[in-house]
Short mmCIF file of C-alpha atoms in Angstrom, two decimals:
data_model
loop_
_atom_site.label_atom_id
_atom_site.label_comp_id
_atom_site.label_asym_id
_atom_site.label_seq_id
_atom_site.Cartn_x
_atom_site.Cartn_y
_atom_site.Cartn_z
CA UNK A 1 28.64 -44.35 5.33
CA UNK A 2 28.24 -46.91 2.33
CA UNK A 3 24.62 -47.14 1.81
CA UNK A 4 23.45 -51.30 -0.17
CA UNK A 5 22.62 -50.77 -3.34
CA UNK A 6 19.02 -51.17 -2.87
CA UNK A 7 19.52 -47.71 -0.95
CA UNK A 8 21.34 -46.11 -3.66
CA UNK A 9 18.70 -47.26 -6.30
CA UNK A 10 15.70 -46.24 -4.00
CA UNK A 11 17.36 -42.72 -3.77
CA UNK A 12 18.17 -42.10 -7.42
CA UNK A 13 14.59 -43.53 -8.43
CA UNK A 14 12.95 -41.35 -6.28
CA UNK A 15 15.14 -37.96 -7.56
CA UNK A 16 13.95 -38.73 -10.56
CA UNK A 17 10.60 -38.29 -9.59
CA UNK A 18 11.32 -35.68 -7.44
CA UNK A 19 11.16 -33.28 -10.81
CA UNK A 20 7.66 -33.54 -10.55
CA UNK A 21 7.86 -30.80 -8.12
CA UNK A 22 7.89 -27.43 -9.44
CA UNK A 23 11.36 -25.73 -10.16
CA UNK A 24 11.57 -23.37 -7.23
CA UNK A 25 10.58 -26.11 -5.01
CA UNK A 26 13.33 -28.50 -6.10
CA UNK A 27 15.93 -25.95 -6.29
CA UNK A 28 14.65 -25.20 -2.67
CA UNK A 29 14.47 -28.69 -1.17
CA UNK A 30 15.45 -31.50 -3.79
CA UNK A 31 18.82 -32.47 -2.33
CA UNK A 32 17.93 -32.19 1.54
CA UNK A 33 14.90 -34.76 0.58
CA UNK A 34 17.11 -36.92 -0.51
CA UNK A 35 19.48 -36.94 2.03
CA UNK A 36 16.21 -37.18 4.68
CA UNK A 37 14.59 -40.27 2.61
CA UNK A 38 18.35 -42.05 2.57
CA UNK A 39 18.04 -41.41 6.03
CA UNK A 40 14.27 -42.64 6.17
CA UNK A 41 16.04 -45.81 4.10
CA UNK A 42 18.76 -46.67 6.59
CA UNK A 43 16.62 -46.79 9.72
CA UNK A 44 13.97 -49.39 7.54
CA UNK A 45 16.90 -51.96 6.10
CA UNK A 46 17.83 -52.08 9.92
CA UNK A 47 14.34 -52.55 10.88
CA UNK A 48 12.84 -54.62 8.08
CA UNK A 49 15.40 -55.27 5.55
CA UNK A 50 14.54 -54.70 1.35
CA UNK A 51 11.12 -55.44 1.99
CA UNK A 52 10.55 -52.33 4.01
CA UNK A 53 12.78 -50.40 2.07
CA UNK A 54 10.48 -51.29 -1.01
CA UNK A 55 7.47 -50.45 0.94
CA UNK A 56 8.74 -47.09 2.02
CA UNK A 57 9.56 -46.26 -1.29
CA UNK A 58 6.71 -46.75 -2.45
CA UNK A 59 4.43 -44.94 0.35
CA UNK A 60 6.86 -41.95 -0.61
CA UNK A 61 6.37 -41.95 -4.30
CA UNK A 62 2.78 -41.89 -4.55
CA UNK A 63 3.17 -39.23 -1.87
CA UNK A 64 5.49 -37.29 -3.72
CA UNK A 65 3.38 -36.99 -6.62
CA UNK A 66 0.32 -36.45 -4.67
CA UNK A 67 2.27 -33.27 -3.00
CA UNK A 68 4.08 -32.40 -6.43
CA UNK A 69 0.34 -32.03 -7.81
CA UNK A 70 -0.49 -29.62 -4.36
CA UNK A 71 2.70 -27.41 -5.08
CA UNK A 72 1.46 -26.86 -9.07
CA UNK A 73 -2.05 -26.25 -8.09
CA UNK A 74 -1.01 -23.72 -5.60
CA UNK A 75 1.51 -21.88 -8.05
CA UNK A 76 -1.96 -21.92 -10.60
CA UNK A 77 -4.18 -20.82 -8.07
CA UNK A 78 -1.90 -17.80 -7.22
CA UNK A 79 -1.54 -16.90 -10.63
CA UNK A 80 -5.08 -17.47 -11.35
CA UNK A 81 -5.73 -15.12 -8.24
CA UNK A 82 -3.41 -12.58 -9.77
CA UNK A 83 -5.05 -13.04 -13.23
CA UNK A 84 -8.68 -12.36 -11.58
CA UNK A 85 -7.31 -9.24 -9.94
CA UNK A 86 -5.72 -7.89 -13.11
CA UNK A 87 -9.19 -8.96 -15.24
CA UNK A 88 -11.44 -7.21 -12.37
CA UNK A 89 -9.64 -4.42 -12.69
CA UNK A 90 -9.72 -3.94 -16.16
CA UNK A 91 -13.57 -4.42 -15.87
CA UNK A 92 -13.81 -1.65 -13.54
CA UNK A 93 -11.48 0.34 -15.68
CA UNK A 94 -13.91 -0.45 -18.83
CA UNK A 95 -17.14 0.64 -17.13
CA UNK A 96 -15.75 4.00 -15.56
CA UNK A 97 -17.91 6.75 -16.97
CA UNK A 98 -14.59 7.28 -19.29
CA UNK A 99 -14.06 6.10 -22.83
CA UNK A 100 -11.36 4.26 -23.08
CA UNK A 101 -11.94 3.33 -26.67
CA UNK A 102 -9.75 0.32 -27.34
CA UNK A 103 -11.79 -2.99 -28.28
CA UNK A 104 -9.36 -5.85 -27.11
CA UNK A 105 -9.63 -4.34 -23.51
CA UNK A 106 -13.00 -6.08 -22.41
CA UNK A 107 -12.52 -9.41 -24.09
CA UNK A 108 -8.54 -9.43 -22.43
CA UNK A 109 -10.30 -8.76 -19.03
CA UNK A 110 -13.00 -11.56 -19.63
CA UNK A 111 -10.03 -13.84 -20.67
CA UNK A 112 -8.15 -13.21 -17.84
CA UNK A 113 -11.42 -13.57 -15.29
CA UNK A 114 -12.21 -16.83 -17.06
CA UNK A 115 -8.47 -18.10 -16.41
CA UNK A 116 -8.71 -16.60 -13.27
CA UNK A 117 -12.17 -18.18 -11.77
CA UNK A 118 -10.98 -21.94 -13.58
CA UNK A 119 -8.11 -21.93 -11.32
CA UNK A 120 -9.58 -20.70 -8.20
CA UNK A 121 -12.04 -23.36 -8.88
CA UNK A 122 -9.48 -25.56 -8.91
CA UNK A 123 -8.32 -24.88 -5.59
CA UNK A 124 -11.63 -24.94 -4.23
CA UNK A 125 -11.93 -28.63 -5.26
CA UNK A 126 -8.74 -29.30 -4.06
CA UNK A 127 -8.95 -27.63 -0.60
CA UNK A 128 -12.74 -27.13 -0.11
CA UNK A 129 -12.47 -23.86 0.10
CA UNK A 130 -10.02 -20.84 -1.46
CA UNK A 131 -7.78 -18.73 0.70
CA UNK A 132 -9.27 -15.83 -1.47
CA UNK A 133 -13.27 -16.32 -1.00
CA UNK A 134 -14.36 -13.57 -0.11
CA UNK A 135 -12.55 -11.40 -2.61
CA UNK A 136 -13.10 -13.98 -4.77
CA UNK A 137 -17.51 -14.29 -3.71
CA UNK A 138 -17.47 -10.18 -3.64
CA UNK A 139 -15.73 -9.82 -7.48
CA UNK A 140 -18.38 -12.25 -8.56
CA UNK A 141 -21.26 -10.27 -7.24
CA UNK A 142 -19.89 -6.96 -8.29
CA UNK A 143 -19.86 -8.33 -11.78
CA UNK A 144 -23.23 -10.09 -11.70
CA UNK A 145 -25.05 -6.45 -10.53
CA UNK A 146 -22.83 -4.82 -13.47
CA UNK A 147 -24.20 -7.57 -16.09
CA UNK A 148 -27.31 -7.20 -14.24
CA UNK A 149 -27.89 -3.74 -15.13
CA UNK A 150 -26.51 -3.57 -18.24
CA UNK A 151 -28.98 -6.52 -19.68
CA UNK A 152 -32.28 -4.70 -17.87
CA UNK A 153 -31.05 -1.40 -19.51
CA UNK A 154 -30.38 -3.18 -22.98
CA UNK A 155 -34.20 -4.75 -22.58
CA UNK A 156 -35.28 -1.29 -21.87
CA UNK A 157 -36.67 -2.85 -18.60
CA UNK A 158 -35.03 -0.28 -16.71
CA UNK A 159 -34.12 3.27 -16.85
CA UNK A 160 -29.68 3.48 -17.64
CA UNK A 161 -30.20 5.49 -14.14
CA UNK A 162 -26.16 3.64 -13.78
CA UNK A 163 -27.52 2.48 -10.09
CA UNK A 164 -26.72 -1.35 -10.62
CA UNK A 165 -23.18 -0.56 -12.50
CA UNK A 166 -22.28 2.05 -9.63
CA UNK A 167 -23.02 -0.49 -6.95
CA UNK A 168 -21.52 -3.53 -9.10
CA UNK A 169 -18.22 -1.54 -9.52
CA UNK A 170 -18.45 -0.56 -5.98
CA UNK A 171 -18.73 -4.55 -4.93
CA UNK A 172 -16.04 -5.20 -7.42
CA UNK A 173 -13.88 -2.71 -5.80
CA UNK A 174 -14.05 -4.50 -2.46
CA UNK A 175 -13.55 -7.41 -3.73
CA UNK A 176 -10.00 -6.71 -5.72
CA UNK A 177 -9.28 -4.97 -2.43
CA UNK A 178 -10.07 -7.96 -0.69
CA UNK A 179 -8.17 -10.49 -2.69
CA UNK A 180 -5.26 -8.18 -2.95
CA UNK A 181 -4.69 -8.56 1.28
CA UNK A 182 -5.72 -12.28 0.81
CA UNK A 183 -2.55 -12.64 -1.10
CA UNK A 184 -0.42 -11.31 1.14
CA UNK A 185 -0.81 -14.85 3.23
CA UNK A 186 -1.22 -17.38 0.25
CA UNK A 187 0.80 -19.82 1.38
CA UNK A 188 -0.28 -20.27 5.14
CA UNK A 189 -0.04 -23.64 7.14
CA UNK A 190 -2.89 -26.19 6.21
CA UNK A 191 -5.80 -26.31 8.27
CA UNK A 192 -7.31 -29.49 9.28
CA UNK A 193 -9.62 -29.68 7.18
CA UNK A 194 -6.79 -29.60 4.10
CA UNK B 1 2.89 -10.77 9.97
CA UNK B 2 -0.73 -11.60 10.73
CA UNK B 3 -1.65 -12.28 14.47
CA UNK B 4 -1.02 -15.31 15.92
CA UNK B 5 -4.83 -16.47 16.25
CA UNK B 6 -5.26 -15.75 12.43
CA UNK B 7 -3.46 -19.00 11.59
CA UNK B 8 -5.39 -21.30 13.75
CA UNK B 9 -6.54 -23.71 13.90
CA UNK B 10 -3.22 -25.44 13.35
CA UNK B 11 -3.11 -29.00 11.36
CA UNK B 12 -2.00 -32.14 13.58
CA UNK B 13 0.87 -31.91 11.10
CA UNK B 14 2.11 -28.45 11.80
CA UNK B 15 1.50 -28.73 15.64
CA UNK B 16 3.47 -31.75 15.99
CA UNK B 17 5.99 -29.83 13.29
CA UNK B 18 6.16 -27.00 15.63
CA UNK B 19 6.13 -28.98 19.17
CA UNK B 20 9.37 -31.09 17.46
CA UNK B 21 11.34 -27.83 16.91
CA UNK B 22 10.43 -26.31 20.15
CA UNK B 23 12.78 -28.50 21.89
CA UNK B 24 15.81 -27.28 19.44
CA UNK B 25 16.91 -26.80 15.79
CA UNK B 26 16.41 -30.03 13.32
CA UNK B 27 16.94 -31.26 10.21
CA UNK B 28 14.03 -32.84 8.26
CA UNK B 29 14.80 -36.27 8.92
CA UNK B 30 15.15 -35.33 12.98
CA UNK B 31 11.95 -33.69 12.39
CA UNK B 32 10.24 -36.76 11.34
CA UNK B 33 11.36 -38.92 13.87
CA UNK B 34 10.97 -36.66 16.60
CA UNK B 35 6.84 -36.37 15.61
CA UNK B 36 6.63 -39.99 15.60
CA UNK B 37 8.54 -40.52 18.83
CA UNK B 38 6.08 -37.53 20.37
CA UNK B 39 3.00 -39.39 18.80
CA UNK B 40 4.11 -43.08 19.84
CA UNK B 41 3.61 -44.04 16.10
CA UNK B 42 0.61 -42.93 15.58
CA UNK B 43 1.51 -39.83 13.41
CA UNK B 44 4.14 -40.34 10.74
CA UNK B 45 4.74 -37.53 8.51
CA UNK B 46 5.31 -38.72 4.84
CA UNK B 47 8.34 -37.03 2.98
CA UNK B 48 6.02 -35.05 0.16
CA UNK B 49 4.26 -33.79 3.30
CA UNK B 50 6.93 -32.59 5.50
CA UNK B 51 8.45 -30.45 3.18
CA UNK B 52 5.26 -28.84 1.47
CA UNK B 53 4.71 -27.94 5.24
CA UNK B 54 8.20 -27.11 5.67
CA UNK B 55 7.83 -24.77 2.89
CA UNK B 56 4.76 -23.17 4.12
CA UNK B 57 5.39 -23.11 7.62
CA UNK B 58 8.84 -20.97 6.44
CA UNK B 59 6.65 -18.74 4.31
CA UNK B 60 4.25 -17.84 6.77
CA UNK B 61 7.34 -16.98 9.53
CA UNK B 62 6.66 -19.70 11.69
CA UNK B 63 9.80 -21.47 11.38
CA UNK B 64 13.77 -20.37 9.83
CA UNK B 65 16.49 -21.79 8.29
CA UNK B 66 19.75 -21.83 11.21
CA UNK B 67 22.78 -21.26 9.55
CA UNK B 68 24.81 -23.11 12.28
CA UNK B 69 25.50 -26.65 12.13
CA UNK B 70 25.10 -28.95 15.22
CA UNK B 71 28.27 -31.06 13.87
CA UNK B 72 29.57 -29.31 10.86
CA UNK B 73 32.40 -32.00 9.99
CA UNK B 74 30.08 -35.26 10.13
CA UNK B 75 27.15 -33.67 8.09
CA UNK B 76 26.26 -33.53 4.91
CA UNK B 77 26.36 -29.63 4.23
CA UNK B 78 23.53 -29.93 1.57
CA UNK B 79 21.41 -30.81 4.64
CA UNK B 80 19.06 -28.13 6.05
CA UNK B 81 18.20 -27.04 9.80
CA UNK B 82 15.06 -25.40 10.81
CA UNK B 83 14.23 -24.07 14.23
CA UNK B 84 10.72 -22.50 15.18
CA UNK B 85 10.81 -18.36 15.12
CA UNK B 86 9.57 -15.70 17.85
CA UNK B 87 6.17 -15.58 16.20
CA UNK B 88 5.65 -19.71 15.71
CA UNK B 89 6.40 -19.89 19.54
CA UNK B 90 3.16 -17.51 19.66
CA UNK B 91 1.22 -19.44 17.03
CA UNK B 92 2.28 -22.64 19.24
CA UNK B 93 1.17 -21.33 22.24
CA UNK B 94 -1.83 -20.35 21.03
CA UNK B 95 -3.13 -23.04 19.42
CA UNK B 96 -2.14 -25.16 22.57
CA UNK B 97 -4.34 -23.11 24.55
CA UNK B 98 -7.10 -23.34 22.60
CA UNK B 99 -6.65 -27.48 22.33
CA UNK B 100 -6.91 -26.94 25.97
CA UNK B 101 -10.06 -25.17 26.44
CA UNK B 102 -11.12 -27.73 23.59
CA UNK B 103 -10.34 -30.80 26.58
CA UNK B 104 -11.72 -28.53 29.55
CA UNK B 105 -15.42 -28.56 27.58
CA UNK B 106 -14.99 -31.96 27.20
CA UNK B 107 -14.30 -32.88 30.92
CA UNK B 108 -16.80 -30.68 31.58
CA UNK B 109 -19.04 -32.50 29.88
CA UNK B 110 -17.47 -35.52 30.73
CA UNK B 111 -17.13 -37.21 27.30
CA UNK B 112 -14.77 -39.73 28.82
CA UNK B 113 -17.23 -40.80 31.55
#
């Protein structure tokens, strides 16, 4: 079928902006959105003529970006998910009654929890709430208690009896465990409230 | 695969999604029209939308990718068909049954007078 040009344009404007999206998701489903909004175009000119067309196109793009955004934030919160797993764990690994005796450990593992809680924060603003909140409210409390205790024993304000780091490891540990099933569904249908 | 009662509650979007493919295997576009057909109007699904959900819903097992073509020599074979699975049937019927016991409270209560 020969599409008017005001199709054709609408179409190859729009896969422009289509790259937006992130690569997996354009490899995935570039070319059948196309073909859907050339579709979406066809039944409009018959309906409305170039003015609808104009106004679809235009209802699409600002969707398109709006979702575009929603597909990167959901790749970063993911990663930042992984990154808070990988920085808990080094945490834990760093306050084990072992020496592990190699500097850069701690500050990597606050790196990576600072990455880590920035983009989970980002999803929260985006979606009210993250998929991984529990893991994500237990890691925070597990490190709290293991601050906690360190700064009371440091002020001599409380015996090093290792109470408050064996229960903040403990929380942290549920916590990883926690966000590691989490991720196992990141990607789950939108509730209403999303 | 989680249980079916783990996913809900179910966005209009997705329901509507998954009540369009429960009559048979659609492209996106078929998709689209089929929820605003079902909806009278009042729900169309904007193209950004439809396929974040698409991608989602595919993720979480609720709908597949058919590798059969209704009419293979008039389509475009870049196009894509999608039909609900075994387990979005469940997720479908599950969230329609608790929509319903959503509307019995409410007759009980007679919200509509």
């Amino acid at each position: 079928m020969r599409d008017t040009p005001l199709i054709d344009r609408a179409v190859r404007m729009l896969a422009r902006i289509l790259r937006l999206y992130p690569q997996a998701f354009r490899d995935a489903f570039a070319a059948d959105m196309l073909l859907t909004f050339r579709d979406q175009c066809r039944a409009k000119y018959a309906k409305s003529g170039a003015v609808g067309v104009i106004g679809l196109w235009l209802i699409t793009v600002l969707n398109v970006i709006w979702e575009a955004g929603r597909e990167h934030t959901d790749s970063l919160a993911r990663l930042g998910a992984l990154a808070w797993m990988l920085g808990g764990a080094l945490w834990v690994l760093i306050h084990l009654p072992i020496n592990i005796g190699w500097l850069p450990i701690p500050i990597f593992a606050l790196l990576l929890l600072i990455f880590g809680l920035a983009c989970l924060l980002a999803q929260v603003a985006l979606y009210a709430r993250p998929i991984t909140l529990i893991g994500f409210i237990l890691t925070g409390l597990g490190q709290t208690s293991i601050l906690a205790g360190y700064c009371a024993a440091l002020f001599g304000l409380w015996d090093q009896t290792g109470v408050p780091s064996l229960v903040g490891t403990g929380l942290q540990c549920a916590g990883l465990l926690m966000l590691g099933l989490s991720m196992r569904y990141p990607n789950g249908p939108r509730t209403a409230w999303q | 695969m989680p249980e079916p009662d783990e996913l809900l509650p179910l966005s209009p979007i997705v329901y509507h999604m998954l009540l369009a493919l429960f009559d048979g295997e659609k492209h996106g576009y078929g998709i689209m029209k089929m929820v605003e057909d079902d909806t009278k109007g009042q729900m169309s699904i904007p193209l950004g939308t439809l396929y974040g959900s698409i991608k989602r819903m595919l993720a979480a097992g609720l709908i597949a990718e058919t590798g059969e073509r209704p009419d293979p020599d008039s389509d475009d074979e870049r196009r894509r068909y999608y039909e609900i699975t075994a387990f979005g049937q469940q997720v479908l019927r599950a969230e329609t049954r608790r929509l319903s016991q959503q509307v019995a409270l409410a007759e009980a209560k007679r919200v509509l007078g």
